[in-house]
Amino acid sequence: LQKVGPNKKGSFFIGQAVQADGAMLVATPMDPCFLLLPMMLKAERYQPLDQIDGMEGVQPVLQLEGLNGWLERICDVKDLGDGDVYLRINHDKV
């Protein structure tokens, strides 16, 4: 999310309303793997995601729906079947 606005005072008409401060909020889709990649590069062996160093700072990202699917694009994934998923960075995929 980024706030974009003019350097001078201004406003926008949005439908029948006026946005007085002249700024817009712009949302850009982003792959969450970009946020996790620095921590994943430190993990050279299979580990649960929550035990990789540095992951405590990105807890909201770890709760995203479909995160395992995104991580499969950059990691080797071992699912032990009991809900435990172990990950290891795959440098060829990155």
mmCIF file of C-alpha atoms in Angstrom:
data_model
loop_
_atom_site.group_PDB
_atom_site.id
_atom_site.type_symbol
_atom_site.label_atom_id
_atom_site.label_comp_id
_atom_site.label_asym_id
_atom_site.label_seq_id
_atom_site.Cartn_x
_atom_site.Cartn_y
_atom_site.Cartn_z
ATOM 1 C CA LEU A 1 0.000 0.000 0.000
ATOM 2 C CA GLN A 2 1.437 3.324 -1.050
ATOM 3 C CA LYS A 3 0.115 6.854 -0.678
ATOM 4 C CA VAL A 4 0.545 8.885 -3.859
ATOM 5 C CA GLY A 5 -0.183 12.553 -3.987
ATOM 6 C CA PRO A 6 0.734 15.769 -5.768
ATOM 7 C CA ASN A 7 3.484 18.054 -4.490
ATOM 8 C CA LYS A 8 1.060 20.951 -4.541
ATOM 9 C CA LYS A 9 -2.380 21.200 -3.008
ATOM 10 C CA GLY A 10 -5.063 19.521 -5.049
ATOM 11 C CA SER A 11 -8.111 17.301 -4.963
ATOM 12 C CA PHE A 12 -9.822 14.531 -6.900
ATOM 13 C CA PHE A 13 -13.417 14.032 -7.915
ATOM 14 C CA ILE A 14 -14.461 10.442 -7.245
ATOM 15 C CA GLY A 15 -17.982 9.975 -8.517
ATOM 16 C CA GLN A 16 -19.945 12.775 -6.857
ATOM 17 C CA ALA A 17 -17.493 13.116 -3.939
ATOM 18 C CA VAL A 18 -14.369 15.232 -3.578
ATOM 19 C CA GLN A 19 -11.177 13.776 -2.123
ATOM 20 C CA ALA A 20 -9.836 16.950 -0.535
ATOM 21 C CA ASP A 21 -6.184 16.152 0.164
ATOM 22 C CA GLY A 22 -5.417 15.123 -3.427
ATOM 23 C CA ALA A 23 -3.802 11.839 -2.449
ATOM 24 C CA MET A 24 -4.623 8.290 -3.497
ATOM 25 C CA LEU A 25 -3.822 4.970 -1.900
ATOM 26 C CA VAL A 26 -2.455 2.490 -4.416
ATOM 27 C CA ALA A 27 -2.333 -1.234 -3.652
ATOM 28 C CA THR A 28 0.079 -3.429 -5.587
ATOM 29 C CA PRO A 29 -0.053 -7.232 -5.418
ATOM 30 C CA MET A 30 3.138 -8.761 -4.048
ATOM 31 C CA ASP A 31 4.433 -12.289 -3.703
ATOM 32 C CA PRO A 32 4.974 -13.049 0.017
ATOM 33 C CA CYS A 33 8.026 -15.128 -0.905
ATOM 34 C CA PHE A 34 9.939 -11.859 -1.364
ATOM 35 C CA LEU A 35 9.458 -11.162 2.348
ATOM 36 C CA LEU A 36 10.430 -14.684 3.405
ATOM 37 C CA LEU A 37 13.331 -15.250 0.997
ATOM 38 C CA PRO A 38 16.093 -13.681 3.153
ATOM 39 C CA MET A 39 15.209 -15.941 6.092
ATOM 40 C CA MET A 40 14.750 -19.000 3.879
ATOM 41 C CA LEU A 41 18.231 -18.527 2.381
ATOM 42 C CA LYS A 42 19.704 -18.988 5.884
ATOM 43 C CA ALA A 43 17.955 -22.357 6.335
ATOM 44 C CA GLU A 44 20.112 -24.951 4.577
ATOM 45 C CA ARG A 45 18.448 -28.010 6.156
ATOM 46 C CA TYR A 46 14.824 -29.098 6.428
ATOM 47 C CA GLN A 47 13.083 -27.145 9.197
ATOM 48 C CA PRO A 48 9.542 -26.239 10.192
ATOM 49 C CA LEU A 49 8.747 -22.745 8.957
ATOM 50 C CA ASP A 50 8.234 -21.317 12.442
ATOM 51 C CA GLN A 51 11.695 -22.476 13.574
ATOM 52 C CA ILE A 52 13.692 -20.700 10.871
ATOM 53 C CA ASP A 53 15.734 -17.792 12.271
ATOM 54 C CA GLY A 54 14.112 -14.404 11.690
ATOM 55 C CA MET A 55 10.574 -15.677 11.083
ATOM 56 C CA GLU A 56 9.284 -14.120 14.315
ATOM 57 C CA GLY A 57 9.315 -10.726 12.548
ATOM 58 C CA VAL A 58 6.983 -11.826 9.748
ATOM 59 C CA GLN A 59 4.206 -13.591 11.679
ATOM 60 C CA PRO A 60 1.345 -12.006 9.660
ATOM 61 C CA VAL A 61 2.879 -13.394 6.446
ATOM 62 C CA LEU A 62 3.076 -16.883 7.968
ATOM 63 C CA GLN A 63 -0.685 -16.840 8.514
ATOM 64 C CA LEU A 64 -1.576 -16.177 4.859
ATOM 65 C CA GLU A 65 -3.849 -18.714 3.223
ATOM 66 C CA GLY A 66 -2.021 -20.650 0.518
ATOM 67 C CA LEU A 67 1.465 -19.848 1.838
ATOM 68 C CA ASN A 68 2.680 -23.440 1.392
ATOM 69 C CA GLY A 69 1.808 -23.251 -2.301
ATOM 70 C CA TRP A 70 3.882 -20.107 -2.697
ATOM 71 C CA LEU A 71 6.779 -21.606 -0.773
ATOM 72 C CA GLU A 72 6.795 -24.710 -2.989
ATOM 73 C CA ARG A 73 8.014 -22.442 -5.794
ATOM 74 C CA ILE A 74 11.270 -21.694 -3.928
ATOM 75 C CA CYS A 75 11.610 -24.601 -1.461
ATOM 76 C CA ASP A 76 11.689 -28.343 -1.236
ATOM 77 C CA VAL A 77 8.758 -29.350 0.970
ATOM 78 C CA LYS A 78 8.389 -32.500 3.080
ATOM 79 C CA ASP A 79 4.949 -33.107 4.550
ATOM 80 C CA LEU A 80 5.111 -35.759 7.254
ATOM 81 C CA GLY A 81 1.360 -36.243 7.152
ATOM 82 C CA ASP A 82 0.698 -35.259 10.756
ATOM 83 C CA GLY A 83 0.425 -31.550 9.987
ATOM 84 C CA ASP A 84 4.181 -30.968 10.235
ATOM 85 C CA VAL A 85 5.674 -29.442 7.104
ATOM 86 C CA TYR A 86 9.450 -29.109 6.741
ATOM 87 C CA LEU A 87 11.046 -26.736 4.245
ATOM 88 C CA ARG A 88 14.488 -26.268 2.727
ATOM 89 C CA ILE A 89 15.479 -23.613 0.216
ATOM 90 C CA ASN A 90 16.078 -24.948 -3.312
ATOM 91 C CA HIS A 91 18.649 -22.701 -4.990
ATOM 92 C CA ASP A 92 17.719 -24.028 -8.460
ATOM 93 C CA LYS A 93 14.108 -22.912 -7.974
ATOM 94 C CA VAL A 94 15.129 -19.504 -6.625
#
